[in-house]
mmCIF file of C-alpha atoms in Angstrom:
data_model
loop_
_atom_site.group_PDB
_atom_site.id
_atom_site.type_symbol
_atom_site.label_atom_id
_atom_site.label_comp_id
_atom_site.label_asym_id
_atom_site.label_seq_id
_atom_site.Cartn_x
_atom_site.Cartn_y
_atom_site.Cartn_z
ATOM 1 C CA MET A 199 120.870 142.730 80.987
ATOM 2 C CA ALA A 200 120.375 142.396 84.868
ATOM 3 C CA LEU A 201 116.832 143.427 84.084
ATOM 4 C CA THR A 202 116.101 141.002 81.188
ATOM 5 C CA LEU A 203 117.634 138.511 83.349
ATOM 6 C CA LEU A 204 115.030 139.227 86.400
ATOM 7 C CA ILE A 205 112.162 139.354 83.471
ATOM 8 C CA PHE A 206 113.184 135.926 82.476
ATOM 9 C CA ILE A 207 113.211 134.754 85.806
ATOM 10 C CA LEU A 208 110.055 136.182 86.984
ATOM 11 C CA ILE A 209 108.554 134.762 83.905
ATOM 12 C CA LEU A 210 109.820 131.276 84.485
ATOM 13 C CA LEU A 211 108.536 131.099 88.249
ATOM 14 C CA VAL A 212 105.179 132.353 86.843
ATOM 15 C CA ALA A 213 105.151 129.633 84.067
ATOM 16 C CA CYS A 214 105.922 127.208 86.986
ATOM 17 C CA ALA A 215 103.461 128.081 88.939
ATOM 18 C CA ALA A 216 100.839 127.981 86.414
ATOM 19 C CA ALA A 217 101.783 124.372 85.306
ATOM 20 C CA LEU A 218 101.674 123.641 89.143
ATOM 21 C CA VAL A 219 97.944 124.669 89.352
ATOM 22 C CA LEU A 220 97.076 123.109 86.024
ATOM 23 C CA ALA A 221 98.712 119.970 86.957
ATOM 24 C CA LEU A 222 96.853 119.627 90.295
ATOM 25 C CA TYR A 223 93.924 120.088 88.463
ATOM 26 C CA LEU A 224 94.399 117.627 85.830
ATOM 27 C CA ILE A 225 95.991 114.782 87.466
ATOM 28 C CA PRO A 226 94.227 112.896 89.712
ATOM 29 C CA ILE A 227 95.843 111.522 93.127
ATOM 30 C CA GLU A 228 95.529 107.917 93.375
ATOM 31 C CA ILE A 229 95.512 105.843 96.527
ATOM 32 C CA ALA A 230 95.936 102.210 96.611
ATOM 33 C CA GLY A 231 95.993 99.443 99.189
ATOM 34 C CA THR A 232 96.306 95.850 99.959
ATOM 35 C CA VAL A 233 95.716 93.615 102.754
ATOM 36 C CA GLY A 234 96.004 89.899 102.685
ATOM 37 C CA TYR A 235 96.328 86.764 104.609
ATOM 38 C CA HIS A 236 98.538 83.620 104.217
ATOM 39 C CA THR A 237 99.554 82.345 107.219
ATOM 40 C CA THR A 238 100.123 85.828 108.644
ATOM 41 C CA PRO A 239 98.725 89.072 107.324
ATOM 42 C CA HIS A 240 100.071 91.655 105.029
ATOM 43 C CA ALA A 241 99.412 94.795 104.046
ATOM 44 C CA GLU A 242 100.673 97.877 101.616
ATOM 45 C CA MET A 243 99.518 100.975 100.928
ATOM 46 C CA CYS A 244 100.827 103.667 98.057
ATOM 47 C CA SER A 245 99.590 107.226 96.886
ATOM 48 C CA ARG A 246 100.552 108.508 93.456
ATOM 49 C CA TRP A 247 100.194 111.701 92.131
ATOM 50 C CA GLY A 248 101.883 111.882 88.321
ATOM 51 C CA PRO A 249 105.266 110.371 88.525
ATOM 52 C CA VAL A 250 105.397 111.207 92.125
ATOM 53 C CA ALA A 251 104.674 108.294 94.838
ATOM 54 C CA GLY A 252 104.965 107.144 98.218
ATOM 55 C CA GLU A 253 104.770 103.796 99.545
ATOM 56 C CA VAL A 254 103.937 102.533 102.943
ATOM 57 C CA VAL A 255 104.844 99.018 103.951
ATOM 58 C CA PRO A 256 103.867 97.815 107.623
ATOM 59 C CA GLY A 257 105.776 95.554 109.433
ATOM 60 C CA GLU A 258 108.976 95.736 112.084
ATOM 61 C CA PRO A 259 110.444 97.652 110.945
ATOM 62 C CA LEU A 260 107.753 100.125 109.084
ATOM 63 C CA GLU A 261 109.415 100.947 105.691
ATOM 64 C CA ILE A 262 108.651 104.286 103.830
ATOM 65 C CA ARG A 263 109.302 104.753 100.262
ATOM 66 C CA VAL A 264 109.380 108.009 98.009
ATOM 67 C CA LEU A 265 109.708 107.269 94.254
ATOM 68 C CA LEU A 266 110.093 109.174 90.834
ATOM 69 C CA PHE A 267 108.991 107.843 88.213
ATOM 70 C CA GLY A 268 109.165 104.301 89.359
ATOM 71 C CA ARG A 269 112.866 104.754 91.027
ATOM 72 C CA ARG A 270 113.343 104.841 94.413
ATOM 73 C CA VAL A 271 114.617 108.230 95.619
ATOM 74 C CA TYR A 272 114.004 107.724 99.581
ATOM 75 C CA SER A 273 113.386 105.036 101.738
ATOM 76 C CA ARG A 274 113.140 104.727 105.400
ATOM 77 C CA ARG A 275 112.779 101.815 108.227
ATOM 78 C CA ILE A 276 110.698 103.048 111.342
ATOM 79 C CA SER A 277 111.119 100.673 113.952
ATOM 80 C CA VAL A 278 107.437 100.470 115.944
ATOM 81 C CA GLU A 279 108.448 97.981 118.532
ATOM 82 C CA GLU A 280 111.368 99.856 119.873
ATOM 83 C CA LYS A 281 110.744 100.415 123.758
ATOM 84 C CA ALA A 282 112.535 103.740 125.495
ATOM 85 C CA PRO A 283 114.055 102.818 129.150
ATOM 86 C CA ALA A 284 111.856 102.356 131.937
ATOM 87 C CA GLU A 285 112.768 105.759 133.362
ATOM 88 C CA GLU A 286 112.122 107.575 130.355
ATOM 89 C CA LYS A 287 109.060 105.953 130.280
ATOM 90 C CA GLU A 288 107.851 107.029 133.406
ATOM 91 C CA LYS A 289 108.671 110.339 132.503
ATOM 92 C CA ILE A 290 107.124 110.352 129.552
ATOM 93 C CA ASP A 291 104.059 109.215 131.111
ATOM 94 C CA ALA A 292 104.319 111.298 134.049
ATOM 95 C CA GLU A 293 104.524 114.520 131.806
ATOM 96 C CA ARG A 294 101.684 113.066 129.411
ATOM 97 C CA GLN A 295 99.381 112.863 132.505
ATOM 98 C CA ALA A 296 100.555 116.373 133.750
ATOM 99 C CA ALA A 297 99.882 117.849 130.130
ATOM 100 C CA ALA A 298 96.594 115.942 129.987
ATOM 101 C CA GLU A 299 95.163 117.481 133.550
ATOM 102 C CA GLU A 300 96.267 121.045 132.457
ATOM 103 C CA LYS A 301 94.268 120.654 129.580
ATOM 104 C CA LYS A 302 90.649 122.114 129.591
ATOM 105 C CA ARG A 303 88.618 119.347 127.795
ATOM 106 C CA ALA A 304 85.237 120.608 125.922
ATOM 107 C CA LEU A 305 82.344 119.166 126.964
ATOM 108 C CA PRO A 306 80.619 117.181 124.281
ATOM 109 C CA THR A 307 77.762 119.513 123.938
ATOM 110 C CA GLU A 308 80.366 122.380 123.243
ATOM 111 C CA MET A 309 81.977 120.335 120.895
ATOM 112 C CA LEU A 310 78.421 119.321 119.009
ATOM 113 C CA GLY A 311 77.347 123.063 119.131
ATOM 114 C CA THR A 312 80.944 124.108 117.404
ATOM 115 C CA PHE A 313 80.472 121.236 114.883
ATOM 116 C CA VAL A 314 76.995 122.382 114.104
ATOM 117 C CA ARG A 315 78.167 126.212 113.481
ATOM 118 C CA ALA A 316 81.254 124.907 111.283
ATOM 119 C CA TRP A 317 79.066 122.218 109.125
ATOM 120 C CA PRO A 318 77.963 125.025 106.839
ATOM 121 C CA TYR A 319 81.376 125.512 105.845
ATOM 122 C CA LEU A 320 82.623 122.048 105.958
ATOM 123 C CA LYS A 321 79.722 120.651 103.775
ATOM 124 C CA ARG A 322 81.194 122.483 100.874
ATOM 125 C CA PRO A 323 84.776 120.563 101.135
ATOM 126 C CA ILE A 324 83.174 117.308 102.119
ATOM 127 C CA VAL A 325 80.892 117.430 99.098
ATOM 128 C CA THR A 326 83.258 118.364 96.704
ATOM 129 C CA ALA A 327 85.999 115.501 97.901
ATOM 130 C CA LEU A 328 82.838 112.983 97.843
ATOM 131 C CA ARG A 329 82.392 114.039 93.713
ATOM 132 C CA SER A 330 85.825 113.622 93.476
ATOM 133 C CA LEU A 331 86.060 110.375 94.508
ATOM 134 C CA ARG A 332 86.361 107.134 91.655
ATOM 135 C CA VAL A 333 86.930 103.683 92.147
ATOM 136 C CA GLU A 334 89.682 102.799 90.091
ATOM 137 C CA TYR A 335 89.698 99.042 90.878
ATOM 138 C CA LEU A 336 88.042 96.690 93.651
ATOM 139 C CA ALA A 337 89.713 93.225 93.284
ATOM 140 C CA SER A 338 89.592 90.290 95.715
ATOM 141 C CA ASP A 339 90.583 86.653 95.549
ATOM 142 C CA ALA A 340 89.658 84.684 98.781
ATOM 143 C CA ARG A 341 89.607 81.058 99.645
ATOM 144 C CA LEU A 342 87.178 80.833 102.916
ATOM 145 C CA GLY A 343 86.106 77.773 104.595
ATOM 146 C CA PHE A 344 84.400 77.816 108.288
ATOM 147 C CA GLY A 345 84.473 74.293 109.061
ATOM 148 C CA ASN A 346 80.836 73.682 108.849
ATOM 149 C CA PRO A 347 79.500 73.052 105.154
ATOM 150 C CA ALA A 348 76.308 74.817 105.673
ATOM 151 C CA VAL A 349 77.729 77.989 106.771
ATOM 152 C CA THR A 350 80.369 78.046 104.437
ATOM 153 C CA GLY A 351 77.342 77.633 101.489
ATOM 154 C CA GLU A 352 75.386 80.474 103.149
ATOM 155 C CA VAL A 353 78.694 82.888 102.793
ATOM 156 C CA TYR A 354 79.146 81.656 99.246
ATOM 157 C CA GLY A 355 75.954 82.430 98.685
ATOM 158 C CA TRP A 356 76.102 86.272 99.831
ATOM 159 C CA TYR A 357 79.509 86.438 97.920
ATOM 160 C CA TRP A 358 77.250 85.355 94.838
ATOM 161 C CA ALA A 359 74.654 87.861 95.495
ATOM 162 C CA LEU A 360 77.188 90.764 96.051
ATOM 163 C CA LYS A 361 79.067 89.960 92.717
ATOM 164 C CA GLY A 362 75.956 89.930 90.591
ATOM 165 C CA ILE A 363 75.105 93.572 92.217
ATOM 166 C CA LEU A 364 78.818 94.442 91.014
ATOM 167 C CA TRP A 365 78.747 92.653 87.761
ATOM 168 C CA PRO A 366 78.206 95.526 85.659
ATOM 169 C CA LEU A 367 80.937 97.486 86.980
ATOM 170 C CA GLU A 368 83.901 96.560 84.908
ATOM 171 C CA ASN A 369 86.588 97.608 87.533
ATOM 172 C CA VAL A 370 85.307 95.332 90.191
ATOM 173 C CA ARG A 371 86.557 91.853 90.349
ATOM 174 C CA LEU A 372 85.546 89.387 92.933
ATOM 175 C CA ASN A 373 86.808 85.800 93.263
ATOM 176 C CA MET A 374 85.989 83.251 95.977
ATOM 177 C CA GLU A 375 86.935 79.517 96.448
ATOM 178 C CA PRO A 376 84.838 77.835 99.079
ATOM 179 C CA ALA A 377 86.338 75.202 101.241
ATOM 180 C CA PHE A 378 83.771 73.022 102.689
ATOM 181 C CA SER A 379 85.765 70.274 104.401
ATOM 182 C CA GLU A 380 88.340 72.704 106.269
ATOM 183 C CA ARG A 381 88.310 75.748 108.339
ATOM 184 C CA VAL A 382 90.483 78.379 106.526
ATOM 185 C CA ILE A 383 90.751 82.255 105.603
ATOM 186 C CA GLU A 384 93.117 83.203 103.124
ATOM 187 C CA GLY A 385 93.488 85.391 100.011
ATOM 188 C CA ASP A 386 94.004 89.172 99.163
ATOM 189 C CA ALA A 387 92.077 92.553 98.312
ATOM 190 C CA SER A 388 92.838 95.626 96.720
ATOM 191 C CA LEU A 389 91.426 98.856 96.546
ATOM 192 C CA CYS A 390 92.460 101.821 94.419
ATOM 193 C CA ILE A 391 90.721 105.180 94.743
ATOM 194 C CA ALA A 392 91.118 108.111 92.534
ATOM 195 C CA ILE A 393 90.958 111.886 93.685
ATOM 196 C CA GLN A 394 89.895 113.536 90.543
ATOM 197 C CA HIS A 395 90.611 117.542 90.364
ATOM 198 C CA PRO A 396 92.342 117.806 93.853
ATOM 199 C CA LEU A 397 92.626 121.370 93.267
ATOM 200 C CA ARG A 398 89.234 121.782 93.861
ATOM 201 C CA ILE A 399 89.161 120.372 97.325
ATOM 202 C CA MET A 400 92.361 122.244 98.304
ATOM 203 C CA LEU A 401 90.407 125.649 97.313
ATOM 204 C CA ALA A 402 87.417 124.344 99.076
ATOM 205 C CA GLY A 403 89.331 123.394 101.949
ATOM 206 C CA ALA A 404 91.067 126.709 102.150
ATOM 207 C CA TRP A 405 87.616 128.612 101.714
ATOM 208 C CA ALA A 406 86.280 126.568 104.941
ATOM 209 C CA LEU A 407 89.782 127.453 106.864
ATOM 210 C CA THR A 408 88.770 131.088 106.654
ATOM 211 C CA ARG A 409 85.978 130.612 108.561
ATOM 212 C CA LYS A 410 85.876 131.257 112.187
ATOM 213 C CA PRO A 411 83.944 128.241 113.250
ATOM 214 C CA VAL A 412 85.840 125.779 111.070
ATOM 215 C CA ARG A 413 89.259 127.306 112.891
ATOM 216 C CA ASP A 414 87.213 127.093 116.177
ATOM 217 C CA LEU A 415 86.511 123.381 115.671
ATOM 218 C CA ILE A 416 89.876 122.067 114.691
ATOM 219 C CA ARG A 417 91.523 124.314 117.488
ATOM 220 C CA MET A 418 88.751 122.517 119.753
ATOM 221 C CA GLY A 419 89.898 118.972 118.315
ATOM 222 C CA VAL A 420 93.635 119.620 118.639
ATOM 223 C CA SER A 421 93.330 120.520 122.482
ATOM 224 C CA GLN A 422 91.416 117.038 123.073
#
């Protein structure tokens, strides 16, 4: 009985691992962001993988959310303007300065040499990541005016030229309303990028980390 239960648990674990690997290969990671300006600037960022999503809402305080099937399961607010007492701040600054003096900073030539040695191994994960990127959508809706009709008209002409170039792409939507008689900048822009077959990138990155020049470059960057 115990042996049967153990075998069943092992089969279940293998099946879960296989399902996770298959999901990492088939389900893309989507990264979306929105920036805008209406009286005050605002921005939002969201990353989604299947039913799991994470959102970052800038502001004071900064809010981080984790969602599962669209339902919020975790939320945390982080104050980004919280100031430490003066004595504590001076102590932290002194410790940072001492640590910076103790660290041996690599010369630019050393960093460049390490990068050149690591590049043959870095090229594979970088190329794999670039080939996996796909623009899901790019949209903007803006109202622009520069207080000068000539300048506003020139920018509007550039906008139409860019829109004509991107017109064949169905997932790109650009709108602009010129304001010739006033100075105004307001609107929103959204971009969503999908990383297809993330497992390929993970494997390529893991392969690169097995190479000593890549580890040396990372170690050198961390020490800076």
